[in-house]
GROMACS .gro file of C-alpha atoms in nm:
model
  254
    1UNK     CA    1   0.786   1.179  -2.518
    2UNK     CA    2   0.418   1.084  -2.525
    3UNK     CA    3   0.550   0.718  -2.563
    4UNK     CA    4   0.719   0.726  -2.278
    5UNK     CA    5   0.420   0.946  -2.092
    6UNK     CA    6   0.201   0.609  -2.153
    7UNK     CA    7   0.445   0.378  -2.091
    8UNK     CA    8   0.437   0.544  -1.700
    9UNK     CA    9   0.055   0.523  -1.714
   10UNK     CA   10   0.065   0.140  -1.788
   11UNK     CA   11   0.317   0.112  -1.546
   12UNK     CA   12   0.186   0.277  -1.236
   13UNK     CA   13  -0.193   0.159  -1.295
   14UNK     CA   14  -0.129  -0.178  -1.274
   15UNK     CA   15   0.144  -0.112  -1.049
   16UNK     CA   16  -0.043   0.081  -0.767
   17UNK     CA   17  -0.335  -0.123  -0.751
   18UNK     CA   18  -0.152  -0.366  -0.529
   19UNK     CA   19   0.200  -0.227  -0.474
   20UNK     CA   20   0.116  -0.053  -0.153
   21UNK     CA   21   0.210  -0.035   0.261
   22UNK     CA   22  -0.107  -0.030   0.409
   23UNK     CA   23  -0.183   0.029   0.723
   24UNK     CA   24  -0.498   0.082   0.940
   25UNK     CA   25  -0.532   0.280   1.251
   26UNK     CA   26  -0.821   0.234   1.509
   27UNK     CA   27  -0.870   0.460   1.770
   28UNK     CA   28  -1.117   0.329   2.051
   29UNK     CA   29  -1.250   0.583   2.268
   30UNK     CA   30  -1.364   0.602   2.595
   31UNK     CA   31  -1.757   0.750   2.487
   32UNK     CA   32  -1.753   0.456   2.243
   33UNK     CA   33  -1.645   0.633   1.943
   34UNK     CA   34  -1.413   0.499   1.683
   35UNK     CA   35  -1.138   0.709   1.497
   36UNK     CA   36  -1.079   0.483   1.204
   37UNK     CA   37  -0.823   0.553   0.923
   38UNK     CA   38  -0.707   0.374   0.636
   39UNK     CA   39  -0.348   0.445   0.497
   40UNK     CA   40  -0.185   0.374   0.145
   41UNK     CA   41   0.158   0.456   0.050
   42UNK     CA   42   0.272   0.383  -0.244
   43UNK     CA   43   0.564   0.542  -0.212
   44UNK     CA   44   0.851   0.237  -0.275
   45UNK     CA   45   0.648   0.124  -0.588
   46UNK     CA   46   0.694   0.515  -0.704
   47UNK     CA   47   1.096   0.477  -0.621
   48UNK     CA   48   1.092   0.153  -0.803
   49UNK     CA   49   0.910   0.275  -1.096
   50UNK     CA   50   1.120   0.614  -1.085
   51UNK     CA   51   1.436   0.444  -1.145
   52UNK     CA   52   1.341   0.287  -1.456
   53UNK     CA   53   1.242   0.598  -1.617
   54UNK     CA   54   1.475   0.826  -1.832
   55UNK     CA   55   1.584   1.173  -1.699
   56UNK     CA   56   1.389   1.365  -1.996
   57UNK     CA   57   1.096   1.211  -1.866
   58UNK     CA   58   1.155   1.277  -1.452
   59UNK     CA   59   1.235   1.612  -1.564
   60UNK     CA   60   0.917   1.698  -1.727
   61UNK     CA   61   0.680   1.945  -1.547
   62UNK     CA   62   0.402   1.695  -1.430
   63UNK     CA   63   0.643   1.513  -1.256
   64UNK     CA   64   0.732   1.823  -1.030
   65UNK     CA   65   0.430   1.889  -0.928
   66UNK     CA   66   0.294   1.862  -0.599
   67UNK     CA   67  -0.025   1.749  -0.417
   68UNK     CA   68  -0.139   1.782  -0.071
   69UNK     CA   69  -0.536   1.784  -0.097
   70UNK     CA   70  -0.797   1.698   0.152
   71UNK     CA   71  -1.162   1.651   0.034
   72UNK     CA   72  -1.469   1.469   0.154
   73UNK     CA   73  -1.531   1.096   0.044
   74UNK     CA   74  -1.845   1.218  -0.099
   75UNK     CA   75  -1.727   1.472  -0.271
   76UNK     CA   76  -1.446   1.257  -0.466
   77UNK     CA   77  -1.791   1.010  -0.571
   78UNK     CA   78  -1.887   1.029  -0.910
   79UNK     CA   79  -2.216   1.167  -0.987
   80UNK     CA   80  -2.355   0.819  -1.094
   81UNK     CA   81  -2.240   0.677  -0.756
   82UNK     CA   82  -2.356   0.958  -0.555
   83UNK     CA   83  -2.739   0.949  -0.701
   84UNK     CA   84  -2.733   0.581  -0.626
   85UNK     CA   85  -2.662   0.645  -0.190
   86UNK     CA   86  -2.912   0.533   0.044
   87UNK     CA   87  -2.927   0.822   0.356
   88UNK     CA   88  -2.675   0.585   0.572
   89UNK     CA   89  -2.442   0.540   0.254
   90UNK     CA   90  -2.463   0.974   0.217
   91UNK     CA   91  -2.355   1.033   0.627
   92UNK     CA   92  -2.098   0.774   0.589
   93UNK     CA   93  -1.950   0.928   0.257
   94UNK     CA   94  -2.006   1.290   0.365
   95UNK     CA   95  -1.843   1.207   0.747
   96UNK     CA   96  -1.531   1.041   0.610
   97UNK     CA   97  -1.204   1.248   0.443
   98UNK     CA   98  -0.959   1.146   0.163
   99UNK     CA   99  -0.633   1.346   0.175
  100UNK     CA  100  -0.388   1.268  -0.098
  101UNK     CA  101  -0.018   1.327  -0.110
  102UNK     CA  102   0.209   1.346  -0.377
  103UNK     CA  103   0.542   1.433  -0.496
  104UNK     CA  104   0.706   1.213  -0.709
  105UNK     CA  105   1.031   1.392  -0.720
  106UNK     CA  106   1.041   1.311  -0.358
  107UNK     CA  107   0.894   0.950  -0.449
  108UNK     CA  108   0.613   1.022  -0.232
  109UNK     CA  109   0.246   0.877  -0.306
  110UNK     CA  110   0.013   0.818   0.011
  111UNK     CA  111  -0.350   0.812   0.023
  112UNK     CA  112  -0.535   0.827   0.365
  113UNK     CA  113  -0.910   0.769   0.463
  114UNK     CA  114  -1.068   0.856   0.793
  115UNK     CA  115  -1.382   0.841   1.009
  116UNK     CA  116  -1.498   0.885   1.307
  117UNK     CA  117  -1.822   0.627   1.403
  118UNK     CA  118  -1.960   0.755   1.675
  119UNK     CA  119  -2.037   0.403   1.781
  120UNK     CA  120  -1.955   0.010   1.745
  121UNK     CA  121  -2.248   0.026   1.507
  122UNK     CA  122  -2.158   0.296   1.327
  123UNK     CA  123  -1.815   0.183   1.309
  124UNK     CA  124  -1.985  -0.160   1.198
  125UNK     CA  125  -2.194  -0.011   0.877
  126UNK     CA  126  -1.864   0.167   0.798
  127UNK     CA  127  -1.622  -0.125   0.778
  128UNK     CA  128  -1.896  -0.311   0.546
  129UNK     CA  129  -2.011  -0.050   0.348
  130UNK     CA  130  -1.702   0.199   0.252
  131UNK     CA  131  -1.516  -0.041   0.005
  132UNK     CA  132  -1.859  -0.084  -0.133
  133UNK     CA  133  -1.846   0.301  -0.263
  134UNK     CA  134  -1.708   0.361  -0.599
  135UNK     CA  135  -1.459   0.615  -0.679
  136UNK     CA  136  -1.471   0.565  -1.011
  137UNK     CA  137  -1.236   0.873  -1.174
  138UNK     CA  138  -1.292   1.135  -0.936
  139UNK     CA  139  -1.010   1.049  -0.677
  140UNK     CA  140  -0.755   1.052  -1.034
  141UNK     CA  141  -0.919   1.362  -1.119
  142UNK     CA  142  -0.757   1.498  -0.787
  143UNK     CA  143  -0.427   1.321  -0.825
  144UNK     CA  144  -0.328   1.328  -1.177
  145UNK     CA  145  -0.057   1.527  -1.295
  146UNK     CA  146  -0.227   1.595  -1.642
  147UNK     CA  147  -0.491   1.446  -1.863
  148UNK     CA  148  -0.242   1.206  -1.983
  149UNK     CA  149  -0.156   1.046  -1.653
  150UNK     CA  150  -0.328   0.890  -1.410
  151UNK     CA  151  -0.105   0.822  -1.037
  152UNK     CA  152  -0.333   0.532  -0.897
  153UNK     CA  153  -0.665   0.369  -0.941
  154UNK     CA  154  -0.797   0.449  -0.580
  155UNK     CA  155  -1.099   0.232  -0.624
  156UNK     CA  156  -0.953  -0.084  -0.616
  157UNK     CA  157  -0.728   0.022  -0.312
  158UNK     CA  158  -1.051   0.055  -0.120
  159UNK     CA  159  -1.232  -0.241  -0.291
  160UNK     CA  160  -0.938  -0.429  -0.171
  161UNK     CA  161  -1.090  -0.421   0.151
  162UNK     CA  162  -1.397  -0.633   0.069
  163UNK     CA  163  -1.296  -0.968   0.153
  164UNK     CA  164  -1.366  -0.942   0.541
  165UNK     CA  165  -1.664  -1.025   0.731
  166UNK     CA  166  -1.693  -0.768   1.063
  167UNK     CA  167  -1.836  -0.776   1.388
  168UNK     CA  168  -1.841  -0.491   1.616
  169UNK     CA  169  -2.006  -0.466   1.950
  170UNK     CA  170  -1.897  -0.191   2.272
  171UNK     CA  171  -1.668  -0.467   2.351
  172UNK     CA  172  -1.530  -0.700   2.061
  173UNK     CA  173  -1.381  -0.611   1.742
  174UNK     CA  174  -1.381  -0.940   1.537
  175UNK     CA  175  -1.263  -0.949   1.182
  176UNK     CA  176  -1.254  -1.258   0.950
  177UNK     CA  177  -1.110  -1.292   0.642
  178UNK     CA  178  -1.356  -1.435   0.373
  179UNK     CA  179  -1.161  -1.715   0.186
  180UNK     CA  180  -1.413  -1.691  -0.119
  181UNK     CA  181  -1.372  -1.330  -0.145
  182UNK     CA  182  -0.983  -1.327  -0.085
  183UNK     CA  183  -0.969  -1.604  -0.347
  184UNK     CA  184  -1.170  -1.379  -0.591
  185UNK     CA  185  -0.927  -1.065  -0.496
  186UNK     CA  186  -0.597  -1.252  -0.567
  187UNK     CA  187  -0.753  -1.379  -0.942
  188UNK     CA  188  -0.836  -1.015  -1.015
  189UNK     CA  189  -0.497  -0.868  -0.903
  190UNK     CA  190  -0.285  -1.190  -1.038
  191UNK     CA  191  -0.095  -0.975  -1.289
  192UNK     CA  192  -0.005  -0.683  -1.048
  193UNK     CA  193   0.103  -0.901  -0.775
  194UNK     CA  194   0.359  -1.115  -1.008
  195UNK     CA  195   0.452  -0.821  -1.115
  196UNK     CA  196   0.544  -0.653  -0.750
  197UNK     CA  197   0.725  -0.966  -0.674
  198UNK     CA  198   0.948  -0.950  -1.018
  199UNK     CA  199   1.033  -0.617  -0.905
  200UNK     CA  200   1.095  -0.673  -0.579
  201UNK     CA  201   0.798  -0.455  -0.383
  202UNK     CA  202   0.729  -0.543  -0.041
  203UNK     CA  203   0.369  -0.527   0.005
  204UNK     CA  204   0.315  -0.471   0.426
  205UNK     CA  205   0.046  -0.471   0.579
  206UNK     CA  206   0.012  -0.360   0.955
  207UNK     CA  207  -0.313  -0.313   1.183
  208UNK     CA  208  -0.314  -0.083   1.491
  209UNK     CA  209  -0.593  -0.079   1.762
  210UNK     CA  210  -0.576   0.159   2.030
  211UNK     CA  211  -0.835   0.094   2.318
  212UNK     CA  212  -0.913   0.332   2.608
  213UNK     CA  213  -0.866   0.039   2.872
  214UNK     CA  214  -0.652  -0.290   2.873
  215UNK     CA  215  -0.768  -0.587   2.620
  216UNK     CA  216  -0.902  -0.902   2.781
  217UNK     CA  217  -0.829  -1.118   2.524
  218UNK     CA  218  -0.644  -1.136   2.162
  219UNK     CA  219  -0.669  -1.444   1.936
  220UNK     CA  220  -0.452  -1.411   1.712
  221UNK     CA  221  -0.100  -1.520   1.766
  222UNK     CA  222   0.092  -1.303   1.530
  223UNK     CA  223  -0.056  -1.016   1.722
  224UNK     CA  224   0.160  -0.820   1.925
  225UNK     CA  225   0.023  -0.658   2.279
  226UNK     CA  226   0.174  -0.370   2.451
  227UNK     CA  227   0.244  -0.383   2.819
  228UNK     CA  228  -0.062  -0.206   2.890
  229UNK     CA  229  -0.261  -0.403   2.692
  230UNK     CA  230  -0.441  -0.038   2.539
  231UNK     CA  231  -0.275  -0.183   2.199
  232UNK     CA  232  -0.267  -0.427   1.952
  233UNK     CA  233  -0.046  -0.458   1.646
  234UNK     CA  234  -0.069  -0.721   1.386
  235UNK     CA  235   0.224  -0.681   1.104
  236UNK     CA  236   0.215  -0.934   0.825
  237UNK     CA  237   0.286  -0.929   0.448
  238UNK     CA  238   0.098  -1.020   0.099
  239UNK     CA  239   0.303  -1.275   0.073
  240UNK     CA  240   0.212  -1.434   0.358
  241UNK     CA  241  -0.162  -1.373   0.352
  242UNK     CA  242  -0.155  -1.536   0.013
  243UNK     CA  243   0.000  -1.821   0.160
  244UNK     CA  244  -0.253  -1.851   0.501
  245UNK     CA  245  -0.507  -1.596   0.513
  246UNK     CA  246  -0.636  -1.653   0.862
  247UNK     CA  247  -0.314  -1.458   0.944
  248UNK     CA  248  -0.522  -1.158   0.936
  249UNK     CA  249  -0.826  -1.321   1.155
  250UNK     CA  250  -0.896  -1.110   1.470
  251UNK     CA  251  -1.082  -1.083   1.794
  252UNK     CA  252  -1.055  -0.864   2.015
  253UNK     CA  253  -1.272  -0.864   2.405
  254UNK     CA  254  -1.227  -0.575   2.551
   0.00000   0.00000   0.00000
């Protein structure tokens, strides 16, 4: 059984890392503040990976057990990371939540991270600095099912993030990919991606920005604009980043 307990853990590490829906969710307010909120579900790599395992192992207790936690960023830092936060770096960490869900009977695994800036600046310093934070073993603390088995390595779902250069202003939201960076991400994460592919995981990716008052202008082409022009949705694919990854460029006036 513990064979088959590590097999999982190989599995779903290198699995989870990139296997994922992701999703972000801004929410522009009228006073200038930003509701921002970064979403990971994992759960079609778990229903992939489920079906390959054996019933004695699906019907083992850890794997009907179930998690629905919500904790501060900060407080899911490692000590080493937290002694190591400038003042900003503390506010931002202490400010934002991480609520996990899991229940792998149900082949559910989502991870969500919010904040609310309270400006374009603040909402600025977040976007640059939060995949910056390490997580290190503190987010698996929460999630694991035992101290055999870890669900996900959270860190590099948020350090995933880091290939984007930002800028925010009271009236543009401008995001462009950094090819250097992106180049760097796709050599670390070579393995897991392959290995979604083999296995047939979609990787998604959508982006929703919700703006108090109509958008004056969108550049990208692949993004879609309601009829009221309050939002803008960009829905693309791994795949298809790794094949032109100005797909996920973006400006914004509004």
């Amino acid at each position: 059984m513990k064979k088959h307990r590590l097999l999982l853990l190989l599995v779903i590490s290198l699995c989870f890392t990139s296997c994922v829906d992701i999703e972000e969710h801004y929410d522009f307010k009228a006073d200038g503040s930003v509701k921002v909120v970064y979403g990971f579900d994992m759960s079609k790599a778990v229903s992939v990976l489920m079906n390959l395992m054996t019933d004695s192992v699906r019907e083992t207790p850890q794997f009907a057990m179930v998690k629905d936690t919500t904790l501060s960023f900060y407080s899911a830092l490692p000590d080493s990371t937290q002694l190591k936060l400038t003042t900003e770096e503390y506010k931002m960490a202490n400010s934002s939540d991480l609520n996990i869900k899991m229940d792998l009977a149900k082949n559910i695994m989502k991870v969500n991270i919010s904040h609310l800036a309270k400006n374009s600046d603040d909402l600025e310093y977040y976007l640059e600095h939060i995949s910056k934070l390490s997580l290190g073993n503190q987010v698996n603390n929460v999630a694991k099912t035992n101290k055999d088995i870890k669900a996900f390595d959270a860190q590099q779902l948020v350090a995933g993030q880091d290939y984007y250069d930002y800028k925010v202003t009271p009236h543009k939201f401008y995001r462009i990919i950094d090819k250097a960076k992106f180049n760097a991400f796709l050599k670390k994460t070579s393995s897991t991606l392959a290995m979604a592919k083999a296995m047939l995981i979609d990787m998604p990716y959508k982006l929703v920005l919700n703006f108090a008052k109509p958008v004056k202008k969108v550049t990208n082409p692949k993004a879609i604009v309601s009829a009221d022009r309050r939002t803008v949705t960009l829905k693309t694919d791994m795949n298809e980043v790794i094949k032109n990854p100005s797909v996920m460029n973006l400006q914004v006036d509004f």
